Short mmCIF file of C-alpha atoms and ligand atoms in Angstrom, two decimals:
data_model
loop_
_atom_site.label_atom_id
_atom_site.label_comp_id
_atom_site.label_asym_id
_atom_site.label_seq_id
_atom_site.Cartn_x
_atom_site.Cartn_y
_atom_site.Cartn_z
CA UNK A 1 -5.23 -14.27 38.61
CA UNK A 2 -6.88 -14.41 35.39
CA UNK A 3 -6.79 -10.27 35.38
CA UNK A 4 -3.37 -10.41 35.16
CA UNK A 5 -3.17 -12.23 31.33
CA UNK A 6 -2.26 -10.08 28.41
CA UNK A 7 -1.30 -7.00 31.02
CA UNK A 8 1.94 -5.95 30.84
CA UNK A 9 4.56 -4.75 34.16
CA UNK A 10 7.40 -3.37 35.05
CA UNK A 11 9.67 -4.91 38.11
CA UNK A 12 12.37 -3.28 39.18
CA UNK A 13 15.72 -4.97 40.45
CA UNK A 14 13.61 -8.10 39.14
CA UNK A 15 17.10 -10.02 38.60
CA UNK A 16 17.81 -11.38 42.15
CA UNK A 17 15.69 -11.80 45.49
CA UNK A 18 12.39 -9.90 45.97
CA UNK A 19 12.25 -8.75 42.16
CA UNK A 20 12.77 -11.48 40.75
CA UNK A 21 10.05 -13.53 42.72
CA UNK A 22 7.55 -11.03 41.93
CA UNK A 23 8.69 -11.02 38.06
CA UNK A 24 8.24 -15.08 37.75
CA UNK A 25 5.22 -15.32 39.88
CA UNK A 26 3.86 -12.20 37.44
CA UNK A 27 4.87 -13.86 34.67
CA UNK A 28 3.38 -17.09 35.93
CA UNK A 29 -0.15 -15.42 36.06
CA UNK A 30 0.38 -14.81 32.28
CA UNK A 31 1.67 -11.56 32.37
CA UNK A 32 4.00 -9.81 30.39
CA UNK A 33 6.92 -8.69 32.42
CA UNK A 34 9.73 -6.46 31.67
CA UNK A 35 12.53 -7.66 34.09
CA UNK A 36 14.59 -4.88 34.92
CA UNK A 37 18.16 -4.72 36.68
CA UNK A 38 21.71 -3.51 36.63
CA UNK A 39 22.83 -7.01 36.68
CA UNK A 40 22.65 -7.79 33.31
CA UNK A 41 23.57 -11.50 33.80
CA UNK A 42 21.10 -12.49 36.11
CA UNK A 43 18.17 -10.35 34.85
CA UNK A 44 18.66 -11.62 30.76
CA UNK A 45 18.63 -15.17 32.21
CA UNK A 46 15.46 -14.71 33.93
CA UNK A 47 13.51 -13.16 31.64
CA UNK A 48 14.82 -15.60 28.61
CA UNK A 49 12.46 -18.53 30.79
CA UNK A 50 9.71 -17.05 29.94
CA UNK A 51 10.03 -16.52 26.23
CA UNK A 52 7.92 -13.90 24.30
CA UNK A 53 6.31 -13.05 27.73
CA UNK A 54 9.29 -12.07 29.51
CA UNK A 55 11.88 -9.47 28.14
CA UNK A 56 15.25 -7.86 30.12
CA UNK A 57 16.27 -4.39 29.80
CA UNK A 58 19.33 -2.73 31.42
CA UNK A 59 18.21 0.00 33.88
CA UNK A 60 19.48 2.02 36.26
CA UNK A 61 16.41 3.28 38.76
CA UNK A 62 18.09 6.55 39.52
CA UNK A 63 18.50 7.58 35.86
CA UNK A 64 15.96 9.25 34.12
CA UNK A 65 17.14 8.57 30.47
CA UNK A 66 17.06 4.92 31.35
CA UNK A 67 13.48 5.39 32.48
CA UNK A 68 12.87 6.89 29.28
CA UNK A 69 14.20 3.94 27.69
CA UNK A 70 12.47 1.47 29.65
CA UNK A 71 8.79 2.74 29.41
CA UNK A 72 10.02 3.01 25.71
CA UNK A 73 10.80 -0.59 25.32
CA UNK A 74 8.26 -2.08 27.18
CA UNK A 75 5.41 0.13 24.60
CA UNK A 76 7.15 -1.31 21.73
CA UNK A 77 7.51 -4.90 22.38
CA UNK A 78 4.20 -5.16 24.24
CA UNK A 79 1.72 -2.28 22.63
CA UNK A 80 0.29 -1.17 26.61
CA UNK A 81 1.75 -0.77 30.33
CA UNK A 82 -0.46 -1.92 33.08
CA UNK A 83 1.51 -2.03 35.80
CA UNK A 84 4.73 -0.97 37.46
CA UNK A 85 6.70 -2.54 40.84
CA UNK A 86 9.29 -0.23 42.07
CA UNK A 87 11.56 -2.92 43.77
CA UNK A 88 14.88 -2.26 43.11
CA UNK A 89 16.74 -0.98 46.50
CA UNK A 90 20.17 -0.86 48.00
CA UNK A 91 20.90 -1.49 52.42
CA UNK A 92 24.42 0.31 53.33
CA UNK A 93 23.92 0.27 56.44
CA UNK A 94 25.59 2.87 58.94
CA UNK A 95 24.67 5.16 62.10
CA UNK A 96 24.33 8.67 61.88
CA UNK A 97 28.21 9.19 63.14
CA UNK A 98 29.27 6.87 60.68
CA UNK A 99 27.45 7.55 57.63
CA UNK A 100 28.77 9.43 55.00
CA UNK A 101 27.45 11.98 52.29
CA UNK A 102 28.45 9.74 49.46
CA UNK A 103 26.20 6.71 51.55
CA UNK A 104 23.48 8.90 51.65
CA UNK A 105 22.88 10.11 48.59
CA UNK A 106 23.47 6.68 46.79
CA UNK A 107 20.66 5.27 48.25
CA UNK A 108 18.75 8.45 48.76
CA UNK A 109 19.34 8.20 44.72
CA UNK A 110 18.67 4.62 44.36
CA UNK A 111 15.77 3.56 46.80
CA UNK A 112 14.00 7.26 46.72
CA UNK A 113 14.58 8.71 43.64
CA UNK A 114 14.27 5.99 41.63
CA UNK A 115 10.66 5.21 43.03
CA UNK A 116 9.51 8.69 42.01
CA UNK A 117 11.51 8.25 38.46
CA UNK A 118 8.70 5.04 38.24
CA UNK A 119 5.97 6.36 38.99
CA UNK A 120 6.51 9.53 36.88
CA UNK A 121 7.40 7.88 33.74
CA UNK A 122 5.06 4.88 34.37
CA UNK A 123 2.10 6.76 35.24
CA UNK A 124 2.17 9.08 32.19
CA UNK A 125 1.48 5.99 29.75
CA UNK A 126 -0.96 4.65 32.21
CA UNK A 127 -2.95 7.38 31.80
CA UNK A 128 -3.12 7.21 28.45
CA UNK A 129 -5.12 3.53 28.68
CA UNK A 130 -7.41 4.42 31.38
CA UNK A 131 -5.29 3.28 34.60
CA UNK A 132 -2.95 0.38 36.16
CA UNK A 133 -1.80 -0.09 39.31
CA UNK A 134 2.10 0.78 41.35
CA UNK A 135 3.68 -1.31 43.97
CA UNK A 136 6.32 0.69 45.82
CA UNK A 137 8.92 -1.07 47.91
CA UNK A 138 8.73 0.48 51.41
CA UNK A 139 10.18 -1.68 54.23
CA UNK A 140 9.69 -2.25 58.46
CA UNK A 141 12.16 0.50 58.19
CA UNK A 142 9.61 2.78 56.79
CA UNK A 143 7.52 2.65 60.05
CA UNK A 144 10.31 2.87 63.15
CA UNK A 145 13.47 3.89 63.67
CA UNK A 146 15.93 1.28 63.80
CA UNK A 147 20.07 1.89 65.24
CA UNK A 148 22.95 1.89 62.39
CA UNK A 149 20.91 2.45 59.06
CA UNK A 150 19.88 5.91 59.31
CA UNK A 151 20.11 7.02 55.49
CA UNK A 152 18.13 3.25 54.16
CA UNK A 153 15.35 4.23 57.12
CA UNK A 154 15.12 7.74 55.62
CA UNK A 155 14.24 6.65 52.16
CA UNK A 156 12.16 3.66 53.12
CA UNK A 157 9.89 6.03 55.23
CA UNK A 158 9.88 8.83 51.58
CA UNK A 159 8.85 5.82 49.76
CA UNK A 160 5.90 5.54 52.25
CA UNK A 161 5.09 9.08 51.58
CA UNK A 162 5.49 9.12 47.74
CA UNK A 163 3.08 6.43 47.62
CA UNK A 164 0.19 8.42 49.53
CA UNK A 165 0.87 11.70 47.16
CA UNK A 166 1.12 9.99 44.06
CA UNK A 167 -2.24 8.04 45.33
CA UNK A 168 -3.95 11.30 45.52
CA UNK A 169 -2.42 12.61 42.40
CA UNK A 170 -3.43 9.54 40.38
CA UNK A 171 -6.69 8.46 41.68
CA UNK A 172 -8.64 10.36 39.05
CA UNK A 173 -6.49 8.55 36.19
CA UNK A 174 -7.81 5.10 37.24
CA UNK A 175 -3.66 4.28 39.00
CA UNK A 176 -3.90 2.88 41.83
CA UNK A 177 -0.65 3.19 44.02
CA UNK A 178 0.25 1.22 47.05
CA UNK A 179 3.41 0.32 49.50
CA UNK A 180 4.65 -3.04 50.92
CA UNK A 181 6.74 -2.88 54.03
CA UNK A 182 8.73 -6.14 54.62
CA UNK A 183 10.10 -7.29 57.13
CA UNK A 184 13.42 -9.24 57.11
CA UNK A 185 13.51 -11.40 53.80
CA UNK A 186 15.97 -14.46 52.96
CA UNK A 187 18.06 -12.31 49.92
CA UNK A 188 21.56 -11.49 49.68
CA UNK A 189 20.94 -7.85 50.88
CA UNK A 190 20.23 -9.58 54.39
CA UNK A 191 24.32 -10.45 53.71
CA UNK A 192 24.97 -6.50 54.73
CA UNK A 193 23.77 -7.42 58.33
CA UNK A 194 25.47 -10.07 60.79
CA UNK A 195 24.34 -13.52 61.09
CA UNK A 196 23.27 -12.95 64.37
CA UNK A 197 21.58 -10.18 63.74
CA UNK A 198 19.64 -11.81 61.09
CA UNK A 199 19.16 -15.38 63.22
CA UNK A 200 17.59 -12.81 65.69
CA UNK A 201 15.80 -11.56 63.45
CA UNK A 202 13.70 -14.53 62.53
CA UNK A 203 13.34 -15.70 66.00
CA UNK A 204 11.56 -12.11 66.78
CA UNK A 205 9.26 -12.70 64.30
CA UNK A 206 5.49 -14.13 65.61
CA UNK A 207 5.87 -16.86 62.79
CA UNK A 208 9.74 -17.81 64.03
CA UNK A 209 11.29 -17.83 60.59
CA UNK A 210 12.51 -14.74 57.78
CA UNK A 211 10.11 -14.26 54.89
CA UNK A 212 10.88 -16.39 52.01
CA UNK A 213 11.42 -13.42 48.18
CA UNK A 214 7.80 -15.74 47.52
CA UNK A 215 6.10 -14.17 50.33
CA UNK A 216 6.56 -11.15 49.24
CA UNK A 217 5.25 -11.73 45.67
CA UNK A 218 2.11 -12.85 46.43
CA UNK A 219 1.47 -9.80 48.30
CA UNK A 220 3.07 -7.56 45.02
CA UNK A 221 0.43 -9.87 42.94
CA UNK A 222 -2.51 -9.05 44.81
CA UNK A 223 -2.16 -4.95 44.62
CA UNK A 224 -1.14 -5.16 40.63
CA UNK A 225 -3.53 -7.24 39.85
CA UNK A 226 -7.59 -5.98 39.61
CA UNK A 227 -8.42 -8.44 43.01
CA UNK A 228 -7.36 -5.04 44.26
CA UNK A 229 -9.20 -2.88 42.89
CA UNK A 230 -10.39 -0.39 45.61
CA UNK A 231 -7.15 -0.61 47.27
CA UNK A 232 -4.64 2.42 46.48
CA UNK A 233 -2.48 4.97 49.06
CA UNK A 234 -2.15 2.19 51.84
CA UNK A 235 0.82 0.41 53.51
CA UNK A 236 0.80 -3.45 53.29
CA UNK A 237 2.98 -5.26 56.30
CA UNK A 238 4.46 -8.60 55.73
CA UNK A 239 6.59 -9.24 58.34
CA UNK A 240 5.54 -12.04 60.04
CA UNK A 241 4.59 -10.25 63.24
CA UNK A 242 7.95 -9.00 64.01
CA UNK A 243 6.83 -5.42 64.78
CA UNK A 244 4.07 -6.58 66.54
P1 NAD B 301 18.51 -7.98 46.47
O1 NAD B 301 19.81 -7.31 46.73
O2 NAD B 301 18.45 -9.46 46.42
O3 NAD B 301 17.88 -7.42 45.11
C1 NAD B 301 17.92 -6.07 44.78
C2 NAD B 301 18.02 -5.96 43.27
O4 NAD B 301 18.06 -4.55 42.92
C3 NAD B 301 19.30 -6.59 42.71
O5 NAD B 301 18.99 -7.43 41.62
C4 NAD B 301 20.14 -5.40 42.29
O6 NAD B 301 21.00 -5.66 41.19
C5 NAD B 301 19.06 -4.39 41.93
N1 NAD B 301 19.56 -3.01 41.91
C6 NAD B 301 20.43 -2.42 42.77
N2 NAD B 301 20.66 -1.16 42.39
C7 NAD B 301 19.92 -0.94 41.27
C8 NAD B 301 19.74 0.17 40.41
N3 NAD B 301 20.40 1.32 40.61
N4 NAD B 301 18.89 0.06 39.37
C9 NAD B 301 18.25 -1.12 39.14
N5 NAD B 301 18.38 -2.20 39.91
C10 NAD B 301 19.22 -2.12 40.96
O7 NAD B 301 17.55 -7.41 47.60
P2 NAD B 301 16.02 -7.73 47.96
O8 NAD B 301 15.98 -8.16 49.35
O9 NAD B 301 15.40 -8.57 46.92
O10 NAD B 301 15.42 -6.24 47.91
C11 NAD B 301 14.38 -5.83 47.05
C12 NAD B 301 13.67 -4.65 47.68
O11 NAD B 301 13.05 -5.06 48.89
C13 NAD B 301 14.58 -3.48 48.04
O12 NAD B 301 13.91 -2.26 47.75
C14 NAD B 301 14.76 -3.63 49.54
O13 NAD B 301 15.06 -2.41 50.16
C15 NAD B 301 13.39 -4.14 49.92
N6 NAD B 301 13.35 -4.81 51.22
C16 NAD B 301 14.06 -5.97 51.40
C17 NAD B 301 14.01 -6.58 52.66
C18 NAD B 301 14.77 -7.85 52.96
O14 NAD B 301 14.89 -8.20 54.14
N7 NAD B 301 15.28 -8.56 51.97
C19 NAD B 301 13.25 -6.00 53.68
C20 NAD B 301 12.55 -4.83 53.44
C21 NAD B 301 12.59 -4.25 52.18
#
């Protein structure tokens, strides 16, 4: 992944699970990565590994000041922005009888507005070097329906739809803008569900196991990176057959 040296990116929720696989593995390819989180803890540890190449910023997705901030941070310390993965997501799960305003609009707030927050603030500086590329973190619930987890479905199936707009929007800047859908992934948001469920799960997938947080990454590596590069507006499974 030698495209990836010197080129700087965002990851979202990169202190835990999904995030922070993509942020090492990014990092790993010689990156620059801001790791951002709410959980300050996790996300300062993570990013201290990788010395000058890694750096942690406080952020809260569905603010737009921190956004401001972020983009901010990562032009100061770093000089460019390259690339942005929108990652950071919450599950409450609950049925249409059971799910209340206050559940919807957190994660209508966290998973849907805080993708568009990215792409809006990211893509501005991106346009400004001649392009880079945005992961958006769609799901298997972006594609069916699926019973008790009617508000995450709804935001998961925006996110799908943000990423084909902002494709067309961007195209002409050079920012290239894509989705991954996963299926069910080893992380503590999978703790939200039953065991069973989840055990289930695994066995209904084609490959017989959950995805491993690594999975996942190498997909998120492929569409930032230039390997990539005529790829943009498309949906990327990994799900290890489940909704076959
Ligand atoms: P996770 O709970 O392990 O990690 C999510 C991270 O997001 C955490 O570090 C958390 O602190 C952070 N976060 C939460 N609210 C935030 C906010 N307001 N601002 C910034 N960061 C915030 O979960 P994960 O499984 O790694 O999930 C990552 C993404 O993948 C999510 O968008 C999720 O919806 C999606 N996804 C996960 C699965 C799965 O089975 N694990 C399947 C499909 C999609």
């Amino acid at each position: 992944m030698s495209s990836l040296k010197g080129k700087t990116i965002i990851v979202t929720g990169a202190a835990n699970g999904i995030g922070l696989a993509e942020a090492n593995l990014l990092a790993q390819s010689g990156a620059n990565v801001v790791f951002t989180d709410v959980d300050e803890a996790n996300g300062i540890s993570a990013a201290k590994a990788w010395g000058t190449q890694g750096m942690f910023i406080r952020h809260d997705v569905s603010s737009s000041a921190d956004w401001e901030r972020v983009v901010a941070a990562a032009i100061t310390r770093f000089g460019r922005l390259d690339g942005l993965i929108n990652n950071a997501g919450i599950y409450r799960p609950g049925s249409l009888e059971e799910t209340s305003e206050e559940n919807f609009d957190s994660q209508v707030a966290i998973n849907q507005k805080g993708t568009f927050f990215g792409m809006k603030y990211t893509a501005a500086e991106m346009k400004k070097t001649g392009g880079g590329s945005i992961v958006n973190t769609s799901s298997i619930c972006g594609i069916r329906g699926f019973r008790g987890c009617i508000a995450y479905n709804g935001t998961k199936w925006a996110i799908r739809g943000l990423t084909k707009t902002a494709a067309v929007e961007l195209g002409e800047h050079g920012i290239r803008v894509n989705a991954i859908l996963p299926g069910f992934v080893d992380t503590k948001i999978l703790a939200a569900n039953s065991p069973e469920m989840n055990q289930q799960a695994a066995k209904d997938s084609v490959l017989n196991r959950l995805g491993s947080p690594q999975d996942i990454a190498l997909l998120a590596r492929y569409l930032v990176s230039d390997e990539s590069s005529f790829v943009t507006g498309s949906d990327f499974l990994a799900d290890g057959g489940y909704t076959l």
